[in-house]
Amino acid sequence: MTQPTPKKSRPPSSLLGTMFTLQTCNAYPSLKRNAAIPDHLKSTHASAKASRVGLGAAQAFATLLQGSVRWSRLASSFSVEYTSSSGQPHVIVRSANASNPQIRTWKNAGGHQAVAMFVMFEAHAMGLHSEVQAAMTRALQAHEQVLGKKAFYTEAELRRASQGAAVVDALMHLGDAIYFAAKIAEGSGATLEDHAVNAPQPAHLGQVMMADKIVGAQTAQTAQTAQTAQGNPQNPSVTATPGVTKPPKPPRAQAAVTPATPLERIVALKGVGGRALMVGPTGTFKTETAKRAAIAMQAKLVSMKGRPGVEDREFFGGVFPGDQGPRWVDGPLTRAFRLAQTHPTCLIIDEVLRYDPLYLNAFVGAMDRVVPDELRALDLPVPSGAADRDQFYVLELPNGERMAAPERNLIWLATTNIGDDYVQFGRVDAALLGRFNLQLEFRYPDDATLLGIYGDAAQGNQALARAVLAVEKWTRDPSARSSGLISMASHVRISVGLIEETLRAHARGMPLRQAFGDAAEVTLIPYCVPRTPQGDLDGRALSALRQAIEMKVNAERL
């Protein structure tokens, strides 16, 4: 006999019902719309009635884990931007009463994901909804356990994660916690409105709401949540003790927001475009951060590296011989523009200041932005559907040909070293510097981070990792530099090379202690020790560094 369709226990008396109208969630096919949530996974605020799965919350969490959520502070209000279920950008804006933050309004809160987005935002950025905080932590940890890595994830990875029972359970609990948090918020002063709002300009100046950042923000609060789960942290007048009503607590001060990391700021450019200059000494992971950002944004990646003597064909492209005769081959800058016409693209310009001024001027011109009317004036086609306010970059090739790329699709990521040790044509002039809307400072990693890197390179040999770090820190001592004993301080690349060569020598049968000294002679020492006018290693400096190596090796009992 056909079973009757179960009734929803949540009448769509507000926009909360939109979480339950999404038919399918591609990221989590194992979750079924309106499926009953087991009692042990229900929110602590749920009644005895059936709780059911709303796919809007699951879709919102999937959007978050794919790195497609960002938020911005706009004076006294906040905006949350994300990609809707239909693939379109969506913005919701929160404004609060200055004297009572519980009285707040969320505009443009219609749509499958909007309610869940505002609840997760308040949980993460403002310290509200403690049950949601704990549920988010549980869901993140379940994903990490199944996938073996931290966010971000692709949709294919999320589909794989949804095959794990722990992930499905965590998502069910999270969805129910989000629903009741929103319901309680509505009852205590929050208003949800389905009024369209404009995106903040410029959107990319906001903080990025990222999964790995949220884990850190939520984990510390899990224990507190367990203690308060029987009460109602969103409405302090409700208590678990029947007949006892506590007076309302004063409004909670807004939680401090941790500044975004360079990686987070770059990823926030996804979908809006931008230009970031990463400045710092060698070994501070500038280029690696740029590559990780491109991967996180699922963007096409084009790299170019500055050096003296670059020619036009290595920069713009040129005619090269081919099987069918001479043909044009794009250089990296032209290739990035061509890809960005149809795909999100990251252009990494490594060591930008090593290009000569002719090519630096080319970057200045290519980073200028124009609107569609200017494209028409340049006799360039305007993409169909382009709005009047859309902006484009225009690249002029040496042969006079021009090509345009939409700003939202092209992200410029330039790196430059600092200090007198680096061969470059000079400082970033005002014209070029003014084209970068983000200027990110990179500093050398702390000892704990370096020990992790060197421990991995040393295949778990912590004594070797500590010895390498100790020698590296000696080369970075200001007294060694000022006395002329060191010409250039060691850094991550040199230290990892020292470890790898040590392990190779050890694998050939050399004792580890001897292998360390042998490897230093062909990695660390030639890099760090100054040379005489005749080109030989300076004897005094060479002796001092060898003594330092011996001392550090002895200290670590290598």
mmCIF file of C-alpha atoms in Angstrom, residues 304 311-319 328-338 341 358-359 361-363 365-366 378 380 393-404 412:
data_model
loop_
_atom_site.group_PDB
_atom_site.id
_atom_site.type_symbol
_atom_site.label_atom_id
_atom_site.label_comp_id
_atom_site.label_asym_id
_atom_site.label_seq_id
_atom_site.Cartn_x
_atom_site.Cartn_y
_atom_site.Cartn_z
ATOM 1 C CA MET A 304 55.877 34.127 -16.032
ATOM 2 C CA GLU A 311 62.509 39.309 -25.384
ATOM 3 C CA ASP A 312 59.105 40.200 -26.811
ATOM 4 C CA ARG A 313 58.396 36.645 -27.933
ATOM 5 C CA GLU A 314 58.996 35.377 -24.368
ATOM 6 C CA PHE A 315 56.639 38.023 -23.024
ATOM 7 C CA PHE A 316 53.900 38.658 -25.605
ATOM 8 C CA GLY A 317 54.576 35.779 -27.989
ATOM 9 C CA GLY A 318 55.974 35.499 -31.483
ATOM 10 C CA VAL A 319 56.245 33.568 -34.709
ATOM 11 C CA TRP A 328 52.172 32.497 -33.905
ATOM 12 C CA VAL A 329 52.655 31.157 -30.380
ATOM 13 C CA ASP A 330 51.268 33.118 -27.423
ATOM 14 C CA GLY A 331 53.647 34.288 -24.738
ATOM 15 C CA PRO A 332 52.492 34.018 -21.118
ATOM 16 C CA LEU A 333 50.856 37.459 -20.894
ATOM 17 C CA THR A 334 48.910 36.966 -24.128
ATOM 18 C CA ARG A 335 47.962 33.412 -23.111
ATOM 19 C CA ALA A 336 46.564 34.679 -19.803
ATOM 20 C CA PHE A 337 44.421 37.262 -21.594
ATOM 21 C CA ARG A 338 43.174 34.690 -24.073
ATOM 22 C CA GLN A 341 38.186 35.740 -22.104
ATOM 23 C CA LEU A 358 60.025 48.428 -21.038
ATOM 24 C CA TYR A 359 58.055 45.423 -19.820
ATOM 25 C CA ASN A 361 55.444 49.759 -18.607
ATOM 26 C CA ALA A 362 53.623 47.063 -20.561
ATOM 27 C CA PHE A 363 52.168 45.747 -17.275
ATOM 28 C CA GLY A 365 49.145 49.621 -19.585
ATOM 29 C CA ALA A 366 47.642 46.140 -19.466
ATOM 30 C CA LEU A 378 38.867 50.828 -29.517
ATOM 31 C CA LEU A 380 36.990 45.738 -29.873
ATOM 32 C CA TYR A 393 41.642 44.846 -19.362
ATOM 33 C CA VAL A 394 43.104 45.564 -22.789
ATOM 34 C CA LEU A 395 46.445 44.172 -23.993
ATOM 35 C CA GLU A 396 48.179 45.765 -26.952
ATOM 36 C CA LEU A 397 50.638 43.466 -28.741
ATOM 37 C CA PRO A 398 53.816 44.727 -30.456
ATOM 38 C CA ASN A 399 52.138 44.310 -33.861
ATOM 39 C CA GLY A 400 49.347 46.686 -32.860
ATOM 40 C CA GLU A 401 46.698 44.005 -32.304
ATOM 41 C CA ARG A 402 44.552 44.454 -29.195
ATOM 42 C CA MET A 403 42.701 41.905 -27.100
ATOM 43 C CA ALA A 404 40.398 42.358 -24.095
ATOM 44 C CA TRP A 412 47.101 39.360 -11.367
#
